[in-house]
Amino acid sequence: MTTRAVVTPSVGSIRFSERIGSLVPFYYWAVLPALIATVAVVVLPLVYSFGMSFWHYILTDPANIRFAGLANYQHAFTDPTFRNSLGTTLIYGLGTVIVELVLGMLFAVVVNSLTFGQGLIRTAMLVPVFMTPAVVAFMWRFMLHPDLGIINYFLGLAGLGHPVWLGDPRLALPSVMGVEIWRNTPFMFLVFLAGMQSLPTELFEAAAVDGASFRQQFRHVTIPLLMPLILVAVII
């Protein structure tokens, strides 16, 4: 004959679970305003725009609306201007995100390895993040001015001429991408640095004991642990 011990949960654990269960509806209600705002500002206009893309619609003559089917898409993808704009948008979007991701990760690795000065660097990196787009555009427009800009001033001293950064079709896109990279790379840096400093040090100590180099630790420990954070940063 065997005896089986019966374990009864403590009063504290029951009360704790009850408190957690009672808070779940509150969490839903707390998220509800943000969810409604997101649906109203993002989802509904997106659905409406997608529906209107199947119709011929003129803003100056809203009464003259007729069903177009896929004619608008056919016209768009056969239009050279649209294809050029789409290619430029893809180059701009993918190029800036990739460069920001690489530079942000590189800066985070370097700063995370420092024994002093991290606070000063983090504070300096916050400046571009908190600058409004209007201020950034005005500042860089002045810096990239062909005659008055400080960039062309130093290029002139070096005998490299005075490029028209925003007026030359060959330089306009790289110039705008450079401004975007300058503004958003600090955000990537701060996100990755915070993620690296929150990783458990025991994993890196164990990897070092096993003979893993810094490169191997970064590839097989840091990157996999930061992957969810990387995906969120890329989406943002």
mmCIF file of C-alpha atoms in Angstrom, residues 2 6 64 71 86 119 172 183 209 219 222:
data_model
loop_
_atom_site.group_PDB
_atom_site.id
_atom_site.type_symbol
_atom_site.label_atom_id
_atom_site.label_comp_id
_atom_site.label_asym_id
_atom_site.label_seq_id
_atom_site.Cartn_x
_atom_site.Cartn_y
_atom_site.Cartn_z
ATOM 1 C CA THR A 2 1.411 3.329 -1.022
ATOM 2 C CA VAL A 6 -1.519 15.868 -0.962
ATOM 3 C CA ASN A 64 -18.089 61.327 -61.405
ATOM 4 C CA ALA A 71 -7.044 49.332 -64.548
ATOM 5 C CA LEU A 86 9.016 52.767 -56.733
ATOM 6 C CA GLY A 119 26.924 57.955 -20.189
ATOM 7 C CA ALA A 172 20.140 64.224 -54.185
ATOM 8 C CA ARG A 183 19.032 61.058 -37.639
ATOM 9 C CA VAL A 209 35.469 29.360 -20.706
ATOM 10 C CA ARG A 219 27.624 35.741 -33.652
ATOM 11 C CA THR A 222 24.603 38.227 -28.821
#
